[in-house]
Amino acid sequence: MQGKYYEITKKFAAVVLAIVLTTGWVIPVLAESTPFQGYSYNFWGALVPAPAAYVPLRSFNAADIDPELGGFNNPSDLHVCPFGYIYIVDTGNNRIVVADEELNLQRVITGFYMDGVWQEFDRPNGIFVTWDGDIYIADTLNERIPILDWDGNFIRMIREPQVEGLEDGFAFRPLSILVDRGGRVYVIVQHVFEGIMNFNVEGEFVGYFGTIETGRQWLEIFWRLFMTDRQLQGQNRFIPTEFQGMALDQYNFVFTTNIEPWGTNNQVMRLNPRGQDVLLNLNDTVSISGDQRFRVVGFGQLSGPSQLIDIIARPHGMFTALDRVRGRLYTYDSEGNLLYVFSGWGSLEGMTRRPVAVEMLGDDIIVLDAHFGRVLQFTPTEYGALINEAIAMRYRGDEAAAVDAWRRLTALDENFQLAWAGIGRSLLAEGDNQAAMYYLHRGMDMVHYSIAFRRHRLEVLQGVLPTVFTVGTGLVGLLIAYKIFKVVKRRVAEA
């Protein structure tokens, strides 16, 4: 008997093992390979756990590219050119390291010849490579932007513009560079609060691009009502914050980040060619500023809001912002919905201590960590890939095609409200209003739920009203006939 039970148990264990190996092994492995927990926020602003959308694939430093390079010293920027090469601005070593996706060293740029004289970099901070192969370098302490061709030959120079309005002693110290498809150059300059400096194709200054609206906290405004003139004079001037990072999307719009002191406003802007912010945020009660809640560490003290210091514009209206405080990456869709959060602050694989730049490498995301002098590469999981796929189809207006991805997402994460809402929108477009109401309610999509409710109510009324009118008309007719019958009967009796 024991032998029989042993055989049954052995067969059952084999079946369970086969099922795990063939169907269920992905999620446990991904969960164990991530030292960080994925999460999002629901309609009520409460934090809800979620599967990891991206997991660490690899990390590398300068020695991994070439042992003779040594290590990175306080690197500050990361750029993937249109041809797939990775440019790393090694600020402390005054050089730019270029490698391909397989980490084969392509070259090291330490300077250039101008008028026959060798020019070295001094604390470079930013770089951008155009589709033509031109290289724009923010040579910060040299207060210039040299432009080199693909072979490293000098083309021209952008220096401090000679315009009115600049303060005495102003130093043109470029930090970040972006070049659009028309050849216009956008430069974030240290201690320039008027906006992003904009130069034309010839390198001539044409004005400031984009502005950051300023404001005061209500508590500060309240206390200023009771201050004397001397106290008011002693207060610091309330000036705008500086732009932190830039990225160009497929429509030639410029995504930017800036740091809000209390996280009350969007830290992300999407600037059209006129410099106007056209970022869409349908949930205007929640700002696009990373984490919505902050950990309390003492009386009146908070861990502080997220500080989004860099951004990448992704296909289909998506964008990913990098948080300097917590080391996390937040991805949003074109409507301002938070899709997923991953990574974090720490020393484990897949975490950073001082993240400074983020870029896309194919479908992967790479982050530059200045503290450890390394680049981290993250690759999408099944969960992250499904979200990206569904968002792409939805962005193209094909809600029906996205339904399969949405349904698979709800199986992986029942808390993902956007998936429920996506299914509901598809059913709404198909005319199944009653079923759409269920999914839209679970997705907390109040706008489309109201539409589905109105349409379903109309359907019910259209189905019921003919019967109601028919029955009502019949009853009225019977009542009238009864009244006539009584009148006729009374008159006959009287006769």
Short mmCIF file of C-alpha atoms in Angstrom, two decimals:
data_model
loop_
_atom_site.label_atom_id
_atom_site.label_comp_id
_atom_site.label_asym_id
_atom_site.label_seq_id
_atom_site.Cartn_x
_atom_site.Cartn_y
_atom_site.Cartn_z
CA MET A 1 0.00 0.00 0.00
CA GLN A 2 2.81 2.38 0.90
CA GLY A 3 4.45 1.64 -2.42
CA LYS A 4 1.24 2.55 -4.21
CA TYR A 5 1.00 5.89 -2.34
CA TYR A 6 4.67 6.52 -3.10
CA GLU A 7 4.10 6.02 -6.84
CA ILE A 8 1.03 8.29 -6.82
CA THR A 9 2.94 11.00 -4.92
CA LYS A 10 5.89 10.68 -7.27
CA LYS A 11 3.68 11.05 -10.35
CA PHE A 12 1.84 14.02 -8.82
CA ALA A 13 5.13 15.76 -8.03
CA ALA A 14 6.34 15.16 -11.59
CA VAL A 15 3.15 16.69 -13.02
CA VAL A 16 3.42 19.75 -10.74
CA LEU A 17 7.09 20.19 -11.64
CA ALA A 18 6.28 19.94 -15.36
CA ILE A 19 3.56 22.59 -15.02
CA VAL A 20 5.87 24.94 -13.12
CA LEU A 21 8.68 24.53 -15.61
CA THR A 22 6.49 25.02 -18.66
CA THR A 23 4.07 27.71 -17.56
CA GLY A 24 4.79 29.35 -14.24
CA TRP A 25 8.53 29.74 -13.95
CA VAL A 26 8.81 33.27 -15.37
CA ILE A 27 7.28 35.32 -12.60
CA PRO A 28 9.08 33.68 -9.63
CA VAL A 29 12.45 34.02 -11.34
CA LEU A 30 11.81 37.69 -12.13
CA ALA A 31 10.67 38.35 -8.59
CA GLU A 32 13.84 36.85 -7.16
CA SER A 33 16.06 38.73 -9.62
CA THR A 34 14.81 42.19 -8.60
CA PRO A 35 15.89 43.76 -5.31
CA PHE A 36 13.20 46.40 -5.84
CA GLN A 37 9.41 46.09 -5.69
CA GLY A 38 7.25 47.28 -8.56
CA TYR A 39 4.25 49.37 -7.63
CA SER A 40 1.78 51.97 -8.83
CA TYR A 41 -1.01 54.16 -7.44
CA ASN A 42 -4.72 53.48 -7.67
CA PHE A 43 -7.57 55.93 -8.25
CA TRP A 44 -7.59 56.93 -4.57
CA GLY A 45 -3.86 57.64 -4.51
CA ALA A 46 -3.04 54.55 -2.46
CA LEU A 47 0.12 52.63 -3.28
CA VAL A 48 -0.54 49.16 -4.72
CA PRO A 49 2.09 46.49 -5.49
CA ALA A 50 2.71 45.40 -9.07
CA PRO A 51 4.99 42.96 -10.88
CA ALA A 52 8.35 44.29 -12.01
CA ALA A 53 8.04 45.85 -15.46
CA TYR A 54 11.81 45.91 -16.07
CA VAL A 55 14.59 43.84 -14.55
CA PRO A 56 18.37 44.37 -14.54
CA LEU A 57 20.08 42.73 -17.49
CA ARG A 58 23.68 43.82 -16.90
CA SER A 59 25.85 46.63 -15.60
CA PHE A 60 29.23 47.78 -16.86
CA ASN A 61 31.93 50.32 -16.13
CA ALA A 62 34.85 51.73 -18.10
CA ALA A 63 37.07 48.72 -17.40
CA ASP A 64 34.43 46.40 -18.86
CA ILE A 65 34.64 48.36 -22.10
CA ASP A 66 38.44 48.42 -22.11
CA PRO A 67 40.74 47.62 -19.15
CA GLU A 68 43.07 50.44 -20.16
CA LEU A 69 40.33 53.00 -19.57
CA GLY A 70 40.47 52.49 -15.82
CA GLY A 71 37.22 53.71 -14.28
CA PHE A 72 34.73 56.47 -14.81
CA ASN A 73 35.27 59.54 -12.63
CA ASN A 74 32.05 61.36 -11.80
CA PRO A 75 30.33 60.69 -15.18
CA SER A 76 27.49 63.11 -15.90
CA ASP A 77 25.70 62.24 -19.14
CA LEU A 78 24.68 59.34 -21.32
CA HIS A 79 23.58 59.41 -24.95
CA VAL A 80 22.70 56.73 -27.50
CA CYS A 81 23.24 58.10 -30.98
CA PRO A 82 20.99 57.23 -33.95
CA PHE A 83 23.53 54.60 -35.03
CA GLY A 84 23.39 52.67 -31.76
CA TYR A 85 26.65 53.82 -30.18
CA ILE A 86 26.70 54.66 -26.46
CA TYR A 87 28.37 57.97 -25.55
CA ILE A 88 29.37 58.38 -21.90
CA VAL A 89 30.55 61.79 -20.69
CA ASP A 90 33.33 60.99 -18.20
CA THR A 91 33.42 64.43 -16.58
CA GLY A 92 36.14 63.84 -13.99
CA ASN A 93 38.52 62.45 -16.62
CA ASN A 94 37.66 65.15 -19.19
CA ARG A 95 36.81 62.64 -21.88
CA ILE A 96 33.98 61.00 -23.75
CA VAL A 97 33.95 57.21 -24.06
CA VAL A 98 32.18 55.69 -27.06
CA ALA A 99 31.20 51.99 -27.20
CA ASP A 100 28.80 49.85 -29.19
CA GLU A 101 26.01 47.68 -27.77
CA GLU A 102 28.42 44.76 -27.31
CA LEU A 103 30.68 47.04 -25.22
CA ASN A 104 33.41 47.17 -27.86
CA LEU A 105 35.36 50.40 -27.48
CA GLN A 106 34.97 52.60 -30.55
CA ARG A 107 37.01 55.61 -29.49
CA VAL A 108 37.78 58.04 -26.69
CA ILE A 109 37.31 61.76 -27.37
CA THR A 110 39.55 63.92 -25.20
CA GLY A 111 39.67 67.06 -27.35
CA PHE A 112 39.96 68.42 -30.87
CA TYR A 113 42.16 70.55 -33.13
CA MET A 114 41.01 74.11 -33.77
CA ASP A 115 43.19 76.29 -36.02
CA GLY A 116 46.00 73.78 -35.60
CA VAL A 117 45.95 73.99 -31.80
CA TRP A 118 44.90 71.04 -29.66
CA GLN A 119 41.90 71.89 -27.41
CA GLU A 120 41.16 69.80 -24.34
CA PHE A 121 37.85 69.55 -22.51
CA ASP A 122 37.37 70.97 -19.04
CA ARG A 123 34.63 69.23 -17.04
CA PRO A 124 32.27 68.39 -19.93
CA ASN A 125 28.70 67.67 -18.83
CA GLY A 126 26.53 66.93 -21.85
CA ILE A 127 26.59 65.52 -25.36
CA PHE A 128 24.28 65.08 -28.33
CA VAL A 129 24.82 63.35 -31.69
CA THR A 130 22.61 64.23 -34.67
CA TRP A 131 21.43 62.03 -37.55
CA ASP A 132 24.17 63.65 -39.65
CA GLY A 133 26.77 62.38 -37.19
CA ASP A 134 27.66 65.84 -35.83
CA ILE A 135 28.71 65.79 -32.18
CA TYR A 136 27.70 68.65 -29.85
CA ILE A 137 29.63 68.73 -26.56
CA ALA A 138 28.84 70.85 -23.48
CA ASP A 139 32.40 71.82 -22.53
CA THR A 140 31.24 73.38 -19.29
CA LEU A 141 34.21 75.06 -17.60
CA ASN A 142 35.62 76.13 -20.97
CA GLU A 143 32.27 77.91 -21.43
CA ARG A 144 31.70 76.70 -24.97
CA ILE A 145 30.00 74.12 -27.16
CA PRO A 146 32.37 72.68 -29.77
CA ILE A 147 30.70 70.93 -32.70
CA LEU A 148 32.66 68.08 -34.27
CA ASP A 149 31.95 65.86 -37.26
CA TRP A 150 31.74 62.08 -37.08
CA ASP A 151 35.52 61.78 -37.37
CA GLY A 152 36.15 64.29 -34.60
CA ASN A 153 37.10 67.22 -36.85
CA PHE A 154 36.16 70.67 -35.62
CA ILE A 155 33.23 72.33 -37.45
CA ARG A 156 32.28 75.41 -35.44
CA MET A 157 31.87 76.75 -31.92
CA ILE A 158 28.94 78.10 -29.88
CA ARG A 159 30.03 80.56 -27.22
CA GLU A 160 28.39 83.00 -24.83
CA PRO A 161 25.82 85.07 -26.72
CA GLN A 162 26.37 88.81 -26.75
CA VAL A 163 22.91 89.97 -25.81
CA GLU A 164 21.46 92.48 -23.40
CA GLY A 165 19.95 91.35 -20.14
CA LEU A 166 22.74 89.04 -19.00
CA GLU A 167 24.03 89.87 -15.53
CA ASP A 168 27.53 91.17 -14.99
CA GLY A 169 29.93 88.30 -14.48
CA PHE A 170 27.64 85.84 -16.24
CA ALA A 171 29.43 82.64 -17.18
CA PHE A 172 28.15 80.62 -20.13
CA ARG A 173 28.40 77.12 -18.66
CA PRO A 174 26.37 74.66 -20.74
CA LEU A 175 25.14 71.53 -18.99
CA SER A 176 22.84 69.76 -21.43
CA ILE A 177 22.33 69.93 -25.22
CA LEU A 178 19.59 68.93 -27.61
CA VAL A 179 19.41 69.40 -31.38
CA ASP A 180 16.10 69.02 -33.21
CA ARG A 181 15.60 67.84 -36.79
CA GLY A 182 15.67 71.41 -38.07
CA GLY A 183 19.14 71.99 -36.64
CA ARG A 184 17.97 74.24 -33.78
CA VAL A 185 20.13 73.87 -30.67
CA TYR A 186 18.64 73.87 -27.18
CA VAL A 187 21.04 74.38 -24.28
CA ILE A 188 20.45 74.21 -20.53
CA VAL A 189 22.95 76.66 -19.02
CA GLN A 190 23.92 76.78 -15.37
CA HIS A 191 22.18 79.55 -13.39
CA VAL A 192 20.04 80.66 -16.33
CA PHE A 193 16.44 80.89 -15.12
CA GLU A 194 14.81 82.64 -18.08
CA GLY A 195 14.51 79.35 -19.97
CA ILE A 196 16.46 77.10 -22.30
CA MET A 197 18.90 78.99 -24.50
CA ASN A 198 18.01 78.52 -28.15
CA PHE A 199 20.50 78.82 -31.06
CA ASN A 200 19.89 78.54 -34.79
CA VAL A 201 21.72 76.34 -37.28
CA GLU A 202 24.58 78.87 -37.56
CA GLY A 203 25.00 78.93 -33.78
CA GLU A 204 23.45 82.37 -33.30
CA PHE A 205 21.40 83.01 -30.19
CA VAL A 206 17.71 83.49 -31.01
CA GLY A 207 16.14 83.67 -27.55
CA TYR A 208 14.90 81.65 -24.61
CA PHE A 209 12.74 78.59 -25.08
CA GLY A 210 10.15 77.56 -22.51
CA THR A 211 9.60 79.04 -19.08
CA ILE A 212 8.95 77.58 -15.66
CA GLU A 213 6.07 79.24 -13.82
CA THR A 214 6.91 80.28 -10.30
CA GLY A 215 4.71 80.36 -7.26
CA ARG A 216 4.80 80.52 -3.51
CA GLN A 217 3.59 78.10 -0.90
CA TRP A 218 0.43 79.23 0.91
CA LEU A 219 2.24 79.09 4.27
CA GLU A 220 4.97 81.41 2.99
CA ILE A 221 2.36 83.85 1.66
CA PHE A 222 0.58 83.81 5.03
CA TRP A 223 3.72 84.60 7.05
CA ARG A 224 4.76 87.36 4.67
CA LEU A 225 1.58 89.22 5.61
CA PHE A 226 3.06 89.82 9.07
CA MET A 227 6.66 90.65 8.03
CA THR A 228 8.19 94.09 8.23
CA ASP A 229 9.77 95.77 5.22
CA ARG A 230 13.23 94.87 6.51
CA GLN A 231 12.24 91.21 6.94
CA LEU A 232 10.78 91.17 3.45
CA GLN A 233 13.99 92.58 2.04
CA GLY A 234 15.93 89.85 3.80
CA GLN A 235 13.87 87.14 2.14
CA ASN A 236 15.40 85.37 -0.85
CA ARG A 237 13.94 86.33 -4.18
CA PHE A 238 11.54 83.76 -5.51
CA ILE A 239 13.08 82.74 -8.80
CA PRO A 240 12.27 79.86 -11.12
CA THR A 241 14.05 76.56 -10.84
CA GLU A 242 16.41 75.46 -13.57
CA PHE A 243 15.64 72.90 -16.23
CA GLN A 244 17.31 69.57 -15.50
CA GLY A 245 16.99 67.30 -18.53
CA MET A 246 15.72 67.30 -22.12
CA ALA A 247 14.56 64.80 -24.70
CA LEU A 248 13.14 65.04 -28.21
CA ASP A 249 10.04 63.06 -29.17
CA GLN A 250 8.97 61.79 -32.59
CA TYR A 251 7.00 64.99 -33.32
CA ASN A 252 9.96 67.28 -32.65
CA PHE A 253 8.50 68.39 -29.32
CA VAL A 254 10.89 68.85 -26.40
CA PHE A 255 10.31 67.03 -23.11
CA THR A 256 11.92 68.75 -20.13
CA THR A 257 12.19 68.16 -16.39
CA ASN A 258 12.56 70.61 -13.55
CA ILE A 259 12.55 70.22 -9.79
CA GLU A 260 9.51 71.45 -7.88
CA PRO A 261 10.25 72.19 -4.20
CA TRP A 262 7.11 70.51 -2.88
CA GLY A 263 6.01 68.37 -5.79
CA THR A 264 2.73 70.26 -6.23
CA ASN A 265 3.13 70.90 -9.96
CA ASN A 266 4.23 68.76 -12.88
CA GLN A 267 7.99 68.32 -12.98
CA VAL A 268 7.67 67.39 -16.66
CA MET A 269 6.80 69.66 -19.57
CA ARG A 270 6.25 68.92 -23.25
CA LEU A 271 7.13 72.04 -25.20
CA ASN A 272 5.85 72.65 -28.72
CA PRO A 273 7.97 74.60 -31.25
CA ARG A 274 6.68 77.86 -29.74
CA GLY A 275 7.89 76.86 -26.29
CA GLN A 276 4.39 76.28 -24.87
CA ASP A 277 3.75 73.41 -22.50
CA VAL A 278 1.25 71.00 -24.12
CA LEU A 279 1.76 68.07 -21.77
CA LEU A 280 -1.50 66.14 -21.36
CA ASN A 281 -2.46 65.07 -17.85
CA LEU A 282 -6.07 63.89 -17.75
CA ASN A 283 -5.86 63.24 -14.01
CA ASP A 284 -5.14 66.85 -13.12
CA THR A 285 -5.53 66.15 -9.40
CA VAL A 286 -2.22 64.25 -9.44
CA SER A 287 0.94 65.91 -10.72
CA ILE A 288 3.45 64.15 -12.94
CA SER A 289 6.20 64.33 -10.35
CA GLY A 290 7.16 60.79 -9.46
CA ASP A 291 6.05 59.51 -6.08
CA GLN A 292 2.77 60.92 -4.80
CA ARG A 293 3.40 60.18 -1.14
CA PHE A 294 6.45 60.87 1.02
CA ARG A 295 7.66 58.99 4.06
CA VAL A 296 7.38 60.90 7.34
CA VAL A 297 10.65 60.76 9.31
CA GLY A 298 9.92 63.25 12.07
CA PHE A 299 7.62 66.01 13.23
CA GLY A 300 7.07 68.31 10.27
CA GLN A 301 9.79 66.57 8.28
CA LEU A 302 9.38 64.53 5.12
CA SER A 303 11.72 62.43 3.07
CA GLY A 304 10.93 64.96 0.37
CA PRO A 305 9.29 64.76 -3.06
CA SER A 306 10.87 63.13 -6.07
CA GLN A 307 13.35 65.17 -8.09
CA LEU A 308 13.10 64.29 -11.77
CA ILE A 309 16.47 65.17 -13.26
CA ASP A 310 16.37 63.45 -16.66
CA ILE A 311 13.84 62.12 -19.13
CA ILE A 312 13.55 60.04 -22.27
CA ALA A 313 10.79 60.38 -24.87
CA ARG A 314 9.65 56.96 -26.01
CA PRO A 315 7.51 55.81 -28.95
CA HIS A 316 3.71 56.04 -28.85
CA GLY A 317 3.65 59.07 -26.55
CA MET A 318 5.29 57.35 -23.59
CA PHE A 319 8.05 58.93 -21.52
CA THR A 320 10.24 57.81 -18.62
CA ALA A 321 11.61 60.15 -15.96
CA LEU A 322 14.52 59.54 -13.58
CA ASP A 323 14.23 60.36 -9.86
CA ARG A 324 17.45 61.57 -8.24
CA VAL A 325 16.14 61.15 -4.68
CA ARG A 326 14.99 57.53 -4.81
CA GLY A 327 16.76 56.28 -7.93
CA ARG A 328 13.47 55.17 -9.44
CA LEU A 329 12.18 55.42 -12.99
CA TYR A 330 8.58 56.42 -13.64
CA THR A 331 6.95 55.70 -16.99
CA TYR A 332 3.83 57.55 -18.16
CA ASP A 333 1.62 57.32 -21.25
CA SER A 334 0.52 60.20 -23.48
CA GLU A 335 -2.44 60.93 -21.18
CA GLY A 336 -0.31 61.27 -18.05
CA ASN A 337 -1.22 57.85 -16.59
CA LEU A 338 1.52 56.26 -14.47
CA LEU A 339 2.25 52.88 -16.06
CA TYR A 340 5.01 51.39 -13.93
CA VAL A 341 7.85 52.16 -11.53
CA PHE A 342 11.10 50.25 -11.15
CA SER A 343 14.64 50.39 -9.71
CA GLY A 344 15.53 52.26 -6.54
CA TRP A 345 18.26 53.63 -4.30
CA GLY A 346 20.86 51.13 -3.08
CA SER A 347 23.99 49.13 -3.81
CA LEU A 348 22.41 45.93 -5.13
CA GLU A 349 22.32 45.00 -8.80
CA GLY A 350 19.62 47.01 -10.52
CA MET A 351 19.78 49.89 -8.02
CA THR A 352 21.70 53.17 -8.02
CA ARG A 353 23.20 55.58 -5.51
CA ARG A 354 23.48 58.72 -7.63
CA PRO A 355 21.65 58.36 -10.96
CA VAL A 356 22.33 61.22 -13.37
CA ALA A 357 21.11 60.20 -16.85
CA VAL A 358 18.73 57.79 -18.59
CA GLU A 359 18.51 56.62 -22.21
CA MET A 360 16.85 54.01 -24.42
CA LEU A 361 18.93 51.24 -25.99
CA GLY A 362 16.53 49.49 -28.32
CA ASP A 363 13.71 48.25 -26.08
CA ASP A 364 15.98 48.38 -23.02
CA ILE A 365 16.55 51.30 -20.66
CA ILE A 366 20.03 52.27 -19.48
CA VAL A 367 20.86 54.47 -16.48
CA LEU A 368 24.16 56.14 -15.60
CA ASP A 369 25.13 55.94 -11.92
CA ALA A 370 27.77 58.55 -11.06
CA HIS A 371 28.43 57.15 -7.58
CA PHE A 372 29.61 53.73 -8.73
CA GLY A 373 30.73 54.95 -12.16
CA ARG A 374 28.69 52.36 -14.03
CA VAL A 375 25.86 51.97 -16.51
CA LEU A 376 22.87 49.77 -15.62
CA GLN A 377 20.81 48.15 -18.35
CA PHE A 378 17.20 47.06 -17.74
CA THR A 379 15.14 44.86 -20.03
CA PRO A 380 11.33 44.51 -20.06
CA THR A 381 9.62 41.54 -18.43
CA GLU A 382 6.51 39.91 -19.88
CA TYR A 383 4.48 42.33 -17.76
CA GLY A 384 6.36 45.41 -19.00
CA ALA A 385 6.33 44.24 -22.62
CA LEU A 386 2.55 43.71 -22.47
CA ILE A 387 2.01 47.23 -21.14
CA ASN A 388 4.21 48.70 -23.88
CA GLU A 389 2.36 46.66 -26.52
CA ALA A 390 -1.09 47.63 -25.26
CA ILE A 391 -0.17 51.32 -25.01
CA ALA A 392 1.21 51.25 -28.58
CA MET A 393 -2.03 49.79 -29.98
CA ARG A 394 -4.15 52.17 -27.94
CA TYR A 395 -2.06 55.14 -29.08
CA ARG A 396 -2.76 54.15 -32.69
CA GLY A 397 -6.48 54.12 -31.87
CA ASP A 398 -6.85 50.34 -32.15
CA GLU A 399 -8.58 49.64 -28.84
CA ALA A 400 -9.93 46.30 -30.06
CA ALA A 401 -6.48 44.95 -30.87
CA ALA A 402 -5.25 45.95 -27.41
CA VAL A 403 -7.92 43.94 -25.60
CA ASP A 404 -5.94 40.69 -25.64
CA ALA A 405 -2.95 42.41 -24.06
CA TRP A 406 -5.18 44.13 -21.49
CA ARG A 407 -6.79 40.81 -20.51
CA ARG A 408 -3.41 39.15 -20.09
CA LEU A 409 -2.32 42.08 -17.95
CA THR A 410 -5.31 41.72 -15.63
CA ALA A 411 -4.30 38.08 -15.14
CA LEU A 412 -0.83 39.22 -14.08
CA ASP A 413 -1.94 42.23 -12.06
CA GLU A 414 -5.54 42.72 -10.95
CA ASN A 415 -4.62 46.15 -9.56
CA PHE A 416 -3.71 47.57 -12.97
CA GLN A 417 -6.73 49.83 -13.47
CA LEU A 418 -5.69 51.04 -16.91
CA ALA A 419 -6.06 47.48 -18.24
CA TRP A 420 -9.63 47.18 -16.95
CA ALA A 421 -10.42 50.59 -18.41
CA GLY A 422 -8.85 49.56 -21.73
CA ILE A 423 -11.12 46.53 -21.98
CA GLY A 424 -14.10 48.70 -21.08
CA ARG A 425 -13.29 51.26 -23.77
CA SER A 426 -13.08 48.53 -26.39
CA LEU A 427 -16.46 47.11 -25.34
CA LEU A 428 -17.87 50.62 -25.36
CA ALA A 429 -16.68 51.11 -28.94
CA GLU A 430 -18.30 47.80 -29.90
CA GLY A 431 -21.61 48.90 -28.39
CA ASP A 432 -21.67 46.44 -25.48
CA ASN A 433 -22.46 49.17 -22.98
CA GLN A 434 -23.57 47.00 -20.07
CA ALA A 435 -20.37 44.93 -20.09
CA ALA A 436 -18.33 48.08 -20.63
CA MET A 437 -19.78 49.56 -17.44
CA TYR A 438 -18.36 46.68 -15.37
CA TYR A 439 -14.82 47.02 -16.72
CA LEU A 440 -14.83 50.82 -16.69
CA HIS A 441 -15.95 50.75 -13.06
CA ARG A 442 -13.09 48.44 -12.14
CA GLY A 443 -10.75 50.71 -14.04
CA MET A 444 -12.19 53.80 -12.30
CA ASP A 445 -12.63 55.47 -15.69
CA MET A 446 -15.44 57.77 -14.67
CA VAL A 447 -15.62 59.69 -17.95
CA HIS A 448 -16.21 56.66 -20.17
CA TYR A 449 -18.31 54.97 -17.47
CA SER A 450 -20.72 57.90 -17.63
CA ILE A 451 -20.91 57.53 -21.40
CA ALA A 452 -21.56 53.78 -21.12
CA PHE A 453 -24.19 54.38 -18.42
CA ARG A 454 -26.07 56.94 -20.53
CA ARG A 455 -26.02 54.67 -23.55
CA HIS A 456 -27.13 51.64 -21.52
CA ARG A 457 -29.93 53.67 -19.91
CA LEU A 458 -31.10 54.74 -23.38
CA GLU A 459 -31.02 51.11 -24.55
CA VAL A 460 -33.14 50.03 -21.57
CA LEU A 461 -35.61 52.83 -22.14
CA GLN A 462 -35.83 52.07 -25.84
CA GLY A 463 -36.55 48.47 -25.01
CA VAL A 464 -39.08 49.18 -22.27
CA LEU A 465 -40.87 52.32 -23.46
CA PRO A 466 -42.75 50.70 -26.41
CA THR A 467 -44.20 48.12 -24.03
CA VAL A 468 -44.97 50.77 -21.42
CA PHE A 469 -46.69 52.96 -24.00
CA THR A 470 -48.62 50.03 -25.44
CA VAL A 471 -49.81 48.85 -22.02
CA GLY A 472 -50.53 52.40 -20.93
CA THR A 473 -52.50 53.16 -24.07
CA GLY A 474 -54.46 49.93 -23.65
CA LEU A 475 -55.28 50.73 -20.02
CA VAL A 476 -56.37 54.23 -20.93
CA GLY A 477 -58.55 52.80 -23.71
CA LEU A 478 -60.12 50.29 -21.32
CA LEU A 479 -60.72 53.03 -18.78
CA ILE A 480 -62.40 55.22 -21.39
CA ALA A 481 -64.50 52.27 -22.62
CA TYR A 482 -65.49 51.49 -19.03
CA LYS A 483 -66.53 55.08 -18.44
CA ILE A 484 -68.56 55.10 -21.65
CA PHE A 485 -70.12 51.78 -20.70
CA LYS A 486 -71.18 53.13 -17.29
CA VAL A 487 -72.65 56.27 -18.82
CA VAL A 488 -74.59 54.30 -21.42
CA LYS A 489 -75.76 51.82 -18.79
CA ARG A 490 -77.00 54.61 -16.50
CA ARG A 491 -78.89 56.33 -19.28
CA VAL A 492 -80.50 53.06 -20.35
CA ALA A 493 -81.57 52.46 -16.75
CA GLU A 494 -83.00 55.96 -16.47
CA ALA A 495 -84.96 55.49 -19.70
#
